[in-house]
Amino acid sequence: MSGGEILGTVLGVLGVWLMIRQNIWGWPVGLVQVTVYAWVFYGAKLYSDAILQVLFFVIQAYGWWHWLNNQHTAAHSELPVTRLKGAALTRWLALGAVATDGWGTFMQRTTDAALPHWDAFILVFSLIAQWLQARKKLECWPGWLVVNTVAIGVYWVKDLYLTAGLYVIFWLMAVWGWREWARTVGPVSDRPGQSKTGPTQG
């Protein structure tokens, strides 16, 4: 258990709590947290997870901008929560499956990565969940539930016990977040930036 793992754990819980509350400060907290965990995962040879933190940084920076830029519109005081249509959800799942297999195979053949396909699953579906969260889609929360379930097992096997414990907390918080966001969910939309109530939704 390292100092970085402890710091990342504290920031991770704080960041998710702020996301559940739809508080825009969750994004800058998240930027610091993923920076810390990039070093933690690199040291554990979980290279896909280390790369994931870098990509998270980019998406979180976008999410911060997107929420800030769209929180004041003619119809809403903040960016509303919306849902995906079934066809869009199917496309995301198919893309995730193909990308997981491709990246996992690449990491297995070219690196000494531990648990390459499981690690790839965490990378790919975390990116999908993070993107949907940045777009304020309700489906981000069930996505996080699945990702967190896999992550708990992977991090426990790699002796990252505090991180595994963190993801147990994340799992419970994802259930909470799903419930809280569902209370304020708006119309269904099938593509980023489009919904029945205007181009700034979702």
PDB file of C-alpha atoms in Angstrom:
ATOM      1  CA  MET A   1       0.000   0.000   0.000  1.00  0.00           C
ATOM      2  CA  SER A   2       1.592   3.228  -1.162  1.00  0.00           C
ATOM      3  CA  GLY A   3       0.993   6.883  -0.430  1.00  0.00           C
ATOM      4  CA  GLY A   4      -0.172   7.353  -4.005  1.00  0.00           C
ATOM      5  CA  GLU A   5      -2.738   4.586  -3.620  1.00  0.00           C
ATOM      6  CA  ILE A   6      -4.060   6.179  -0.416  1.00  0.00           C
ATOM      7  CA  LEU A   7      -4.288   9.636  -2.015  1.00  0.00           C
ATOM      8  CA  GLY A   8      -5.944   8.229  -5.124  1.00  0.00           C
ATOM      9  CA  THR A   9      -8.485   6.390  -2.973  1.00  0.00           C
ATOM     10  CA  VAL A  10      -9.494   9.520  -1.052  1.00  0.00           C
ATOM     11  CA  LEU A  11      -9.743  11.640  -4.188  1.00  0.00           C
ATOM     12  CA  GLY A  12     -11.632   8.901  -6.012  1.00  0.00           C
ATOM     13  CA  VAL A  13     -14.368   8.683  -3.388  1.00  0.00           C
ATOM     14  CA  LEU A  14     -14.656  12.462  -3.226  1.00  0.00           C
ATOM     15  CA  GLY A  15     -14.827  12.774  -7.008  1.00  0.00           C
ATOM     16  CA  VAL A  16     -17.557  10.163  -7.426  1.00  0.00           C
ATOM     17  CA  TRP A  17     -19.586  11.699  -4.585  1.00  0.00           C
ATOM     18  CA  LEU A  18     -19.457  15.035  -6.384  1.00  0.00           C
ATOM     19  CA  MET A  19     -20.530  13.355  -9.646  1.00  0.00           C
ATOM     20  CA  ILE A  20     -23.524  11.772  -7.938  1.00  0.00           C
ATOM     21  CA  ARG A  21     -24.476  15.231  -6.723  1.00  0.00           C
ATOM     22  CA  GLN A  22     -24.006  16.524 -10.304  1.00  0.00           C
ATOM     23  CA  ASN A  23     -21.466  18.962  -8.883  1.00  0.00           C
ATOM     24  CA  ILE A  24     -19.109  20.325 -11.521  1.00  0.00           C
ATOM     25  CA  TRP A  25     -16.191  20.290  -9.034  1.00  0.00           C
ATOM     26  CA  GLY A  26     -16.100  16.531  -9.463  1.00  0.00           C
ATOM     27  CA  TRP A  27     -14.198  17.067 -12.713  1.00  0.00           C
ATOM     28  CA  PRO A  28     -11.117  18.911 -11.350  1.00  0.00           C
ATOM     29  CA  VAL A  29     -10.956  16.489  -8.414  1.00  0.00           C
ATOM     30  CA  GLY A  30     -11.068  13.656 -10.933  1.00  0.00           C
ATOM     31  CA  LEU A  31      -8.223  15.166 -12.954  1.00  0.00           C
ATOM     32  CA  VAL A  32      -5.926  15.019  -9.934  1.00  0.00           C
ATOM     33  CA  GLN A  33      -7.078  11.518  -8.997  1.00  0.00           C
ATOM     34  CA  VAL A  34      -6.395   9.968 -12.407  1.00  0.00           C
ATOM     35  CA  THR A  35      -2.951  11.587 -12.505  1.00  0.00           C
ATOM     36  CA  VAL A  36      -2.065   9.918  -9.205  1.00  0.00           C
ATOM     37  CA  TYR A  37      -3.384   6.537 -10.297  1.00  0.00           C
ATOM     38  CA  ALA A  38      -1.508   6.610 -13.590  1.00  0.00           C
ATOM     39  CA  TRP A  39       1.698   6.225 -11.545  1.00  0.00           C
ATOM     40  CA  VAL A  40       0.177   3.560  -9.270  1.00  0.00           C
ATOM     41  CA  PHE A  41      -0.931   1.351 -12.155  1.00  0.00           C
ATOM     42  CA  TYR A  42       2.288   1.805 -14.098  1.00  0.00           C
ATOM     43  CA  GLY A  43       4.226   0.554 -11.078  1.00  0.00           C
ATOM     44  CA  ALA A  44       1.951  -2.521 -10.892  1.00  0.00           C
ATOM     45  CA  LYS A  45       2.518  -3.288 -14.611  1.00  0.00           C
ATOM     46  CA  LEU A  46      -1.168  -2.753 -15.325  1.00  0.00           C
ATOM     47  CA  TYR A  47      -0.281  -0.837 -18.451  1.00  0.00           C
ATOM     48  CA  SER A  48      -3.781  -0.670 -19.892  1.00  0.00           C
ATOM     49  CA  ASP A  49      -4.981   0.884 -16.650  1.00  0.00           C
ATOM     50  CA  ALA A  50      -2.101   3.356 -16.687  1.00  0.00           C
ATOM     51  CA  ILE A  51      -2.974   4.379 -20.247  1.00  0.00           C
ATOM     52  CA  LEU A  52      -6.608   4.544 -19.180  1.00  0.00           C
ATOM     53  CA  GLN A  53      -5.795   7.246 -16.626  1.00  0.00           C
ATOM     54  CA  VAL A  54      -4.230   9.402 -19.354  1.00  0.00           C
ATOM     55  CA  LEU A  55      -7.320   8.999 -21.522  1.00  0.00           C
ATOM     56  CA  PHE A  56      -9.505   9.678 -18.491  1.00  0.00           C
ATOM     57  CA  PHE A  57      -7.640  12.947 -18.029  1.00  0.00           C
ATOM     58  CA  VAL A  58      -8.594  14.035 -21.542  1.00  0.00           C
ATOM     59  CA  ILE A  59     -12.254  12.993 -21.216  1.00  0.00           C
ATOM     60  CA  GLN A  60     -12.568  14.537 -17.762  1.00  0.00           C
ATOM     61  CA  ALA A  61     -11.167  17.819 -19.046  1.00  0.00           C
ATOM     62  CA  TYR A  62     -13.790  17.655 -21.814  1.00  0.00           C
ATOM     63  CA  GLY A  63     -16.533  16.786 -19.313  1.00  0.00           C
ATOM     64  CA  TRP A  64     -15.589  19.773 -17.167  1.00  0.00           C
ATOM     65  CA  TRP A  65     -15.773  22.032 -20.208  1.00  0.00           C
ATOM     66  CA  HIS A  66     -19.004  20.460 -21.495  1.00  0.00           C
ATOM     67  CA  TRP A  67     -20.859  20.731 -18.192  1.00  0.00           C
ATOM     68  CA  LEU A  68     -19.620  24.276 -17.619  1.00  0.00           C
ATOM     69  CA  ASN A  69     -20.437  25.386 -21.150  1.00  0.00           C
ATOM     70  CA  ASN A  70     -23.962  23.958 -21.077  1.00  0.00           C
ATOM     71  CA  GLN A  71     -25.092  24.477 -17.489  1.00  0.00           C
ATOM     72  CA  HIS A  72     -26.963  27.705 -18.305  1.00  0.00           C
ATOM     73  CA  THR A  73     -29.454  27.494 -21.179  1.00  0.00           C
ATOM     74  CA  ALA A  74     -32.796  29.068 -21.895  1.00  0.00           C
ATOM     75  CA  ALA A  75     -34.667  26.024 -20.605  1.00  0.00           C
ATOM     76  CA  HIS A  76     -32.405  24.653 -17.868  1.00  0.00           C
ATOM     77  CA  SER A  77     -30.243  25.947 -15.039  1.00  0.00           C
ATOM     78  CA  GLU A  78     -27.805  23.079 -15.605  1.00  0.00           C
ATOM     79  CA  LEU A  79     -27.029  20.361 -18.156  1.00  0.00           C
ATOM     80  CA  PRO A  80     -29.815  17.760 -17.769  1.00  0.00           C
ATOM     81  CA  VAL A  81     -29.449  13.997 -17.506  1.00  0.00           C
ATOM     82  CA  THR A  82     -30.664  12.125 -20.619  1.00  0.00           C
ATOM     83  CA  ARG A  83     -30.788   8.500 -21.784  1.00  0.00           C
ATOM     84  CA  LEU A  84     -29.623   6.619 -24.852  1.00  0.00           C
ATOM     85  CA  LYS A  85     -31.920   4.811 -27.249  1.00  0.00           C
ATOM     86  CA  GLY A  86     -31.606   1.038 -27.468  1.00  0.00           C
ATOM     87  CA  ALA A  87     -29.828   1.134 -30.827  1.00  0.00           C
ATOM     88  CA  ALA A  88     -27.189   3.534 -29.528  1.00  0.00           C
ATOM     89  CA  LEU A  89     -26.618   1.380 -26.448  1.00  0.00           C
ATOM     90  CA  THR A  90     -26.195  -1.694 -28.654  1.00  0.00           C
ATOM     91  CA  ARG A  91     -23.595   0.118 -30.756  1.00  0.00           C
ATOM     92  CA  TRP A  92     -21.626   1.096 -27.654  1.00  0.00           C
ATOM     93  CA  LEU A  93     -21.664  -2.501 -26.370  1.00  0.00           C
ATOM     94  CA  ALA A  94     -20.543  -3.902 -29.724  1.00  0.00           C
ATOM     95  CA  LEU A  95     -17.765  -1.335 -30.008  1.00  0.00           C
ATOM     96  CA  GLY A  96     -16.651  -2.159 -26.479  1.00  0.00           C
ATOM     97  CA  ALA A  97     -16.501  -5.896 -27.132  1.00  0.00           C
ATOM     98  CA  VAL A  98     -14.462  -5.519 -30.325  1.00  0.00           C
ATOM     99  CA  ALA A  99     -12.083  -2.977 -28.791  1.00  0.00           C
ATOM    100  CA  THR A 100     -11.569  -5.124 -25.679  1.00  0.00           C
ATOM    101  CA  ASP A 101     -10.612  -8.168 -27.718  1.00  0.00           C
ATOM    102  CA  GLY A 102      -8.307  -6.181 -29.993  1.00  0.00           C
ATOM    103  CA  TRP A 103      -6.508  -4.274 -27.255  1.00  0.00           C
ATOM    104  CA  GLY A 104      -6.244  -7.305 -24.970  1.00  0.00           C
ATOM    105  CA  THR A 105      -4.672  -9.371 -27.746  1.00  0.00           C
ATOM    106  CA  PHE A 106      -2.248  -6.575 -28.608  1.00  0.00           C
ATOM    107  CA  MET A 107      -1.122  -6.178 -24.983  1.00  0.00           C
ATOM    108  CA  GLN A 108      -0.748  -9.946 -24.563  1.00  0.00           C
ATOM    109  CA  ARG A 109       1.503 -10.230 -27.604  1.00  0.00           C
ATOM    110  CA  THR A 110       3.640  -7.129 -27.160  1.00  0.00           C
ATOM    111  CA  THR A 111       4.025  -6.543 -23.394  1.00  0.00           C
ATOM    112  CA  ASP A 112       4.393  -8.347 -20.080  1.00  0.00           C
ATOM    113  CA  ALA A 113       1.033  -6.970 -18.984  1.00  0.00           C
ATOM    114  CA  ALA A 114      -0.740  -8.836 -16.195  1.00  0.00           C
ATOM    115  CA  LEU A 115      -4.253 -10.113 -17.053  1.00  0.00           C
ATOM    116  CA  PRO A 116      -4.212  -8.344 -20.439  1.00  0.00           C
ATOM    117  CA  HIS A 117      -7.787  -9.053 -21.557  1.00  0.00           C
ATOM    118  CA  TRP A 118      -9.377  -8.272 -18.207  1.00  0.00           C
ATOM    119  CA  ASP A 119      -7.234  -5.159 -18.022  1.00  0.00           C
ATOM    120  CA  ALA A 120      -8.351  -4.255 -21.550  1.00  0.00           C
ATOM    121  CA  PHE A 121     -11.989  -4.693 -20.554  1.00  0.00           C
ATOM    122  CA  ILE A 122     -11.519  -2.221 -17.705  1.00  0.00           C
ATOM    123  CA  LEU A 123      -9.827   0.235 -20.064  1.00  0.00           C
ATOM    124  CA  VAL A 124     -12.379   0.097 -22.879  1.00  0.00           C
ATOM    125  CA  PHE A 125     -15.585   0.039 -20.875  1.00  0.00           C
ATOM    126  CA  SER A 126     -14.295   2.622 -18.409  1.00  0.00           C
ATOM    127  CA  LEU A 127     -13.708   4.963 -21.327  1.00  0.00           C
ATOM    128  CA  ILE A 128     -17.218   4.335 -22.591  1.00  0.00           C
ATOM    129  CA  ALA A 129     -18.715   4.920 -19.135  1.00  0.00           C
ATOM    130  CA  GLN A 130     -16.587   8.036 -18.643  1.00  0.00           C
ATOM    131  CA  TRP A 131     -17.648   9.455 -22.014  1.00  0.00           C
ATOM    132  CA  LEU A 132     -21.315   8.813 -21.235  1.00  0.00           C
ATOM    133  CA  GLN A 133     -20.817  10.517 -17.874  1.00  0.00           C
ATOM    134  CA  ALA A 134     -19.247  13.526 -19.571  1.00  0.00           C
ATOM    135  CA  ARG A 135     -22.334  13.650 -21.831  1.00  0.00           C
ATOM    136  CA  LYS A 136     -24.503  13.200 -18.727  1.00  0.00           C
ATOM    137  CA  LYS A 137     -26.109   9.955 -19.896  1.00  0.00           C
ATOM    138  CA  LEU A 138     -27.864   7.809 -17.281  1.00  0.00           C
ATOM    139  CA  GLU A 139     -26.307   4.659 -18.764  1.00  0.00           C
ATOM    140  CA  CYS A 140     -22.897   5.661 -17.431  1.00  0.00           C
ATOM    141  CA  TRP A 141     -23.863   4.273 -13.998  1.00  0.00           C
ATOM    142  CA  PRO A 142     -24.759   0.678 -14.987  1.00  0.00           C
ATOM    143  CA  GLY A 143     -21.599   0.825 -17.100  1.00  0.00           C
ATOM    144  CA  TRP A 144     -19.578   1.706 -14.017  1.00  0.00           C
ATOM    145  CA  LEU A 145     -21.231  -1.144 -12.102  1.00  0.00           C
ATOM    146  CA  VAL A 146     -19.954  -3.701 -14.615  1.00  0.00           C
ATOM    147  CA  VAL A 147     -16.494  -2.135 -14.831  1.00  0.00           C
ATOM    148  CA  ASN A 148     -16.149  -1.933 -11.062  1.00  0.00           C
ATOM    149  CA  THR A 149     -17.125  -5.593 -10.651  1.00  0.00           C
ATOM    150  CA  VAL A 150     -14.296  -6.681 -12.955  1.00  0.00           C
ATOM    151  CA  ALA A 151     -11.851  -4.171 -11.463  1.00  0.00           C
ATOM    152  CA  ILE A 152     -12.359  -5.466  -7.909  1.00  0.00           C
ATOM    153  CA  GLY A 153     -11.188  -8.923  -8.965  1.00  0.00           C
ATOM    154  CA  VAL A 154      -8.248  -7.705 -11.053  1.00  0.00           C
ATOM    155  CA  TYR A 155      -6.850  -5.359  -8.401  1.00  0.00           C
ATOM    156  CA  TRP A 156      -7.242  -7.948  -5.647  1.00  0.00           C
ATOM    157  CA  VAL A 157      -5.276 -10.488  -7.673  1.00  0.00           C
ATOM    158  CA  LYS A 158      -2.535  -7.872  -8.210  1.00  0.00           C
ATOM    159  CA  ASP A 159      -2.315  -7.193  -4.449  1.00  0.00           C
ATOM    160  CA  LEU A 160      -3.714  -3.693  -4.795  1.00  0.00           C
ATOM    161  CA  TYR A 161      -5.991  -4.328  -1.848  1.00  0.00           C
ATOM    162  CA  LEU A 162      -6.783  -0.717  -1.035  1.00  0.00           C
ATOM    163  CA  THR A 163      -7.629  -0.070  -4.676  1.00  0.00           C
ATOM    164  CA  ALA A 164      -9.858  -3.171  -4.731  1.00  0.00           C
ATOM    165  CA  GLY A 165     -11.580  -1.826  -1.630  1.00  0.00           C
ATOM    166  CA  LEU A 166     -11.972   1.536  -3.353  1.00  0.00           C
ATOM    167  CA  TYR A 167     -13.750  -0.149  -6.237  1.00  0.00           C
ATOM    168  CA  VAL A 168     -16.122  -1.875  -3.821  1.00  0.00           C
ATOM    169  CA  ILE A 169     -17.013   1.629  -2.631  1.00  0.00           C
ATOM    170  CA  PHE A 170     -17.252   2.777  -6.256  1.00  0.00           C
ATOM    171  CA  TRP A 171     -19.615  -0.141  -6.956  1.00  0.00           C
ATOM    172  CA  LEU A 172     -21.945   0.939  -4.153  1.00  0.00           C
ATOM    173  CA  MET A 173     -21.679   4.574  -5.198  1.00  0.00           C
ATOM    174  CA  ALA A 174     -22.565   3.635  -8.783  1.00  0.00           C
ATOM    175  CA  VAL A 175     -25.820   2.136  -7.515  1.00  0.00           C
ATOM    176  CA  TRP A 176     -26.436   5.370  -5.612  1.00  0.00           C
ATOM    177  CA  GLY A 177     -25.526   7.509  -8.618  1.00  0.00           C
ATOM    178  CA  TRP A 178     -27.808   5.507 -10.921  1.00  0.00           C
ATOM    179  CA  ARG A 179     -30.699   6.060  -8.522  1.00  0.00           C
ATOM    180  CA  GLU A 180     -30.018   9.778  -8.044  1.00  0.00           C
ATOM    181  CA  TRP A 181     -29.551  10.581 -11.733  1.00  0.00           C
ATOM    182  CA  ALA A 182     -32.653   8.544 -12.658  1.00  0.00           C
ATOM    183  CA  ARG A 183     -34.726  10.941 -10.582  1.00  0.00           C
ATOM    184  CA  THR A 184     -33.821  13.836 -12.873  1.00  0.00           C
ATOM    185  CA  VAL A 185     -33.510  12.025 -16.204  1.00  0.00           C
ATOM    186  CA  GLY A 186     -34.731  13.828 -19.312  1.00  0.00           C
ATOM    187  CA  PRO A 187     -35.711  12.610 -22.805  1.00  0.00           C
ATOM    188  CA  VAL A 188     -34.073   9.723 -24.643  1.00  0.00           C
ATOM    189  CA  SER A 189     -31.362  10.573 -27.198  1.00  0.00           C
ATOM    190  CA  ASP A 190     -29.407   8.324 -29.520  1.00  0.00           C
ATOM    191  CA  ARG A 191     -26.383  10.465 -30.363  1.00  0.00           C
ATOM    192  CA  PRO A 192     -24.134  12.818 -28.351  1.00  0.00           C
ATOM    193  CA  GLY A 193     -25.456  16.370 -28.474  1.00  0.00           C
ATOM    194  CA  GLN A 194     -28.965  15.453 -29.634  1.00  0.00           C
ATOM    195  CA  SER A 195     -32.224  14.986 -27.785  1.00  0.00           C
ATOM    196  CA  LYS A 196     -35.859  15.878 -28.080  1.00  0.00           C
ATOM    197  CA  THR A 197     -35.406  19.089 -26.134  1.00  0.00           C
ATOM    198  CA  GLY A 198     -32.504  20.656 -27.959  1.00  0.00           C
ATOM    199  CA  PRO A 199     -28.886  20.353 -29.088  1.00  0.00           C
ATOM    200  CA  THR A 200     -27.376  21.053 -25.681  1.00  0.00           C
ATOM    201  CA  GLN A 201     -28.910  17.976 -24.039  1.00  0.00           C
ATOM    202  CA  GLY A 202     -26.906  14.837 -23.332  1.00  0.00           C
TER     203      GLY A 202
END
